[in-house]
mmCIF file of C-alpha atoms in Angstrom:
data_model
loop_
_atom_site.group_PDB
_atom_site.id
_atom_site.type_symbol
_atom_site.label_atom_id
_atom_site.label_comp_id
_atom_site.label_asym_id
_atom_site.label_seq_id
_atom_site.Cartn_x
_atom_site.Cartn_y
_atom_site.Cartn_z
ATOM 1 C CA MET A 121 58.682 65.184 97.907
ATOM 2 C CA TYR A 122 59.321 67.059 94.673
ATOM 3 C CA GLY A 123 60.071 70.655 93.890
ATOM 4 C CA VAL A 124 57.209 71.986 91.761
ATOM 5 C CA ILE A 125 57.305 74.895 89.317
ATOM 6 C CA VAL A 126 53.977 76.025 87.879
ATOM 7 C CA ALA A 127 54.576 78.091 84.735
ATOM 8 C CA THR A 128 51.723 79.540 82.722
ATOM 9 C CA HIS A 129 50.628 82.319 80.426
ATOM 10 C CA GLY A 130 49.235 85.354 82.240
ATOM 11 C CA ASN A 131 48.717 85.116 85.984
ATOM 12 C CA TYR A 132 47.241 81.628 86.071
ATOM 13 C CA ALA A 133 50.285 80.227 87.909
ATOM 14 C CA SER A 134 50.119 82.774 90.725
ATOM 15 C CA GLY A 135 46.349 82.266 90.887
ATOM 16 C CA LEU A 136 46.837 78.530 91.366
ATOM 17 C CA LYS A 137 49.413 79.255 94.078
ATOM 18 C CA SER A 138 46.894 81.493 95.826
ATOM 19 C CA THR A 139 44.290 78.733 95.698
ATOM 20 C CA ILE A 140 46.750 76.119 96.969
ATOM 21 C CA LYS A 141 47.659 78.433 99.860
ATOM 22 C CA LEU A 142 43.986 78.975 100.715
ATOM 23 C CA VAL A 143 43.182 75.257 100.705
ATOM 24 C CA CYS A 144 46.443 73.708 101.946
ATOM 25 C CA GLY A 145 48.501 76.481 103.501
ATOM 26 C CA GLU A 146 51.966 77.557 102.422
ATOM 27 C CA MET A 147 53.819 74.925 100.401
ATOM 28 C CA GLU A 148 57.589 75.319 100.581
ATOM 29 C CA ASN A 149 58.186 73.157 97.517
ATOM 30 C CA LEU A 150 56.125 75.372 95.161
ATOM 31 C CA ARG A 151 57.350 78.161 92.889
ATOM 32 C CA THR A 152 55.377 79.919 90.189
ATOM 33 C CA VAL A 153 56.312 81.698 87.001
ATOM 34 C CA ASP A 154 53.795 83.942 85.281
ATOM 35 C CA TYR A 155 54.675 84.503 81.622
ATOM 36 C CA VAL A 156 53.116 87.899 81.024
ATOM 37 C CA ALA A 157 52.985 90.067 77.896
ATOM 38 C CA GLU A 158 55.934 92.294 78.744
ATOM 39 C CA MET A 159 58.322 89.347 79.281
ATOM 40 C CA SER A 160 60.738 87.991 76.718
ATOM 41 C CA VAL A 161 61.624 84.317 76.501
ATOM 42 C CA THR A 162 64.984 85.274 78.002
ATOM 43 C CA ASP A 163 63.133 86.745 81.001
ATOM 44 C CA LEU A 164 61.112 83.539 81.263
ATOM 45 C CA GLU A 165 64.238 81.394 81.246
ATOM 46 C CA LYS A 166 65.798 83.591 83.955
ATOM 47 C CA LYS A 167 62.687 83.045 86.102
ATOM 48 C CA TYR A 168 63.063 79.298 85.551
ATOM 49 C CA GLU A 169 66.699 79.444 86.658
ATOM 50 C CA GLU A 170 65.718 81.397 89.796
ATOM 51 C CA ALA A 171 62.973 78.892 90.642
ATOM 52 C CA MET A 172 65.330 75.957 90.055
ATOM 53 C CA GLU A 173 67.917 77.567 92.349
ATOM 54 C CA GLU A 174 65.307 78.100 95.079
ATOM 55 C CA LEU A 175 64.288 74.433 94.817
ATOM 56 C CA LYS A 176 67.818 73.000 94.660
ATOM 57 C CA THR A 177 67.297 71.058 97.890
ATOM 58 C CA TYR A 178 64.823 68.786 96.065
ATOM 59 C CA ASP A 179 66.262 65.878 94.091
ATOM 60 C CA LYS A 180 63.563 66.047 91.441
ATOM 61 C CA ILE A 181 61.641 68.950 89.923
ATOM 62 C CA ILE A 182 58.271 68.847 88.167
ATOM 63 C CA PHE A 183 57.266 71.654 85.803
ATOM 64 C CA LEU A 184 53.507 72.050 85.395
ATOM 65 C CA THR A 185 52.512 74.226 82.452
ATOM 66 C CA ASP A 186 49.220 75.325 80.985
ATOM 67 C CA ILE A 187 49.431 74.598 77.259
ATOM 68 C CA PHE A 188 51.271 71.769 75.535
ATOM 69 C CA GLY A 189 53.399 73.513 72.916
ATOM 70 C CA GLY A 190 52.980 76.954 74.499
ATOM 71 C CA THR A 191 55.989 79.093 75.372
ATOM 72 C CA PRO A 192 56.192 78.137 79.080
ATOM 73 C CA PHE A 193 56.094 74.448 78.120
ATOM 74 C CA ASN A 194 58.471 74.783 75.167
ATOM 75 C CA ARG A 195 61.081 76.763 77.097
ATOM 76 C CA ALA A 196 61.041 74.303 79.984
ATOM 77 C CA ALA A 197 61.341 71.403 77.533
ATOM 78 C CA MET A 198 64.170 73.020 75.576
ATOM 79 C CA LYS A 199 66.145 73.772 78.723
ATOM 80 C CA TYR A 200 65.452 70.750 80.961
ATOM 81 C CA ALA A 201 64.087 67.837 78.908
ATOM 82 C CA GLY A 202 67.393 65.955 78.900
ATOM 83 C CA ASN A 203 67.649 66.101 82.683
ATOM 84 C CA ASP A 204 66.435 62.838 84.271
ATOM 85 C CA ASN A 205 65.576 64.727 87.474
ATOM 86 C CA VAL A 206 63.135 67.090 85.740
ATOM 87 C CA LYS A 207 59.692 66.220 84.387
ATOM 88 C CA ILE A 208 57.552 68.595 82.324
ATOM 89 C CA LEU A 209 53.762 68.293 82.117
ATOM 90 C CA ALA A 210 51.086 70.361 80.401
ATOM 91 C CA GLY A 211 47.419 70.857 81.222
ATOM 92 C CA VAL A 212 47.779 72.110 84.769
ATOM 93 C CA ASN A 213 44.805 72.262 87.123
ATOM 94 C CA PHE A 214 44.447 72.420 90.911
ATOM 95 C CA THR A 215 44.469 68.649 91.367
ATOM 96 C CA LEU A 216 47.631 68.236 89.308
ATOM 97 C CA VAL A 217 49.413 70.884 91.389
ATOM 98 C CA TYR A 218 48.220 69.407 94.680
ATOM 99 C CA SER A 219 49.187 65.879 93.607
ATOM 100 C CA ALA A 220 52.661 67.006 92.547
ATOM 101 C CA LEU A 221 53.209 68.917 95.786
ATOM 102 C CA THR A 222 52.242 66.018 98.027
ATOM 103 C CA ALA A 223 53.609 62.982 96.132
ATOM 104 C CA ASP A 224 56.501 61.307 97.884
ATOM 105 C CA SER A 225 57.177 57.838 96.543
ATOM 106 C CA ASP A 226 60.569 56.782 95.222
ATOM 107 C CA ASP A 227 59.307 56.371 91.657
ATOM 108 C CA ILE A 228 58.731 59.682 89.874
ATOM 109 C CA ASN A 229 57.369 57.959 86.758
ATOM 110 C CA GLU A 230 54.725 56.144 88.795
ATOM 111 C CA ASP A 231 53.905 59.390 90.611
ATOM 112 C CA ILE A 232 53.559 61.269 87.300
ATOM 113 C CA ALA A 233 51.124 58.646 85.980
ATOM 114 C CA GLU A 234 49.037 58.906 89.176
ATOM 115 C CA MET A 235 49.085 62.727 89.037
ATOM 116 C CA ILE A 236 47.820 62.736 85.463
ATOM 117 C CA GLU A 237 45.028 60.290 86.275
ATOM 118 C CA ALA A 238 43.970 62.319 89.324
ATOM 119 C CA ALA A 239 43.938 65.526 87.271
ATOM 120 C CA LYS A 240 41.874 63.889 84.510
ATOM 121 C CA ASP A 241 39.404 62.509 87.053
ATOM 122 C CA GLU A 242 38.621 66.052 88.220
ATOM 123 C CA ILE A 243 37.298 67.059 84.808
ATOM 124 C CA ALA A 244 33.562 66.496 84.958
ATOM 125 C CA GLU A 245 30.267 67.951 83.876
ATOM 126 C CA PHE A 246 27.544 68.510 86.430
ATOM 127 C CA LYS A 247 24.269 67.044 85.223
ATOM 128 C CA PRO A 248 21.461 67.625 87.703
ATOM 129 C CA GLU A 249 18.757 65.031 87.809
ATOM 130 C CA LYS A 250 15.527 66.239 86.305
ATOM 131 C CA PRO A 251 12.554 65.865 88.617
ATOM 132 C CA ASN A 252 10.075 63.232 87.640
ATOM 133 C CA ASN A 253 6.863 65.167 86.985
ATOM 134 C CA ASP A 254 4.779 62.017 87.453
ATOM 135 C CA ASP A 255 5.581 61.989 91.160
ATOM 136 C CA ASP A 256 3.801 64.840 92.880
ATOM 137 C CA ASN A 257 5.778 64.995 96.083
ATOM 138 C CA PHE A 258 5.708 68.764 96.059
ATOM 139 C CA ASP A 259 4.198 70.248 99.208
ATOM 140 C CA ASP A 260 2.706 73.571 98.183
ATOM 141 C CA GLY A 261 1.689 74.455 101.728
ATOM 142 C CA ILE A 262 -2.047 74.119 101.112
#
């Protein structure tokens, strides 16, 4: 099992944590960092350090961020990218968070690939089938 830090602009990270808690219950290996308007990048980095300290019992940490190239992603990459025990992903959604929280194989690279595929598979457009007007199966009660 991995330690997971969800870091996003605004309150998206805490919103995802709330959703995870509703669906799955409390997850001990999850920490969130909301990068809000009044925070500096120094404040953000301090929050990262606090989250890393809280998750120190986990051998590997996965950062999940919202925007590739955004401040939460960039700061995590600048601080932790050289660490083989830390992975940093962008494009967070519920499925990515859930997959990261519950993965437990011995191969983090394989797990990361599976997490990304699962997250991509959840992106879909609903296209309702249009009724065929030639078939009058409608019972109008008459």
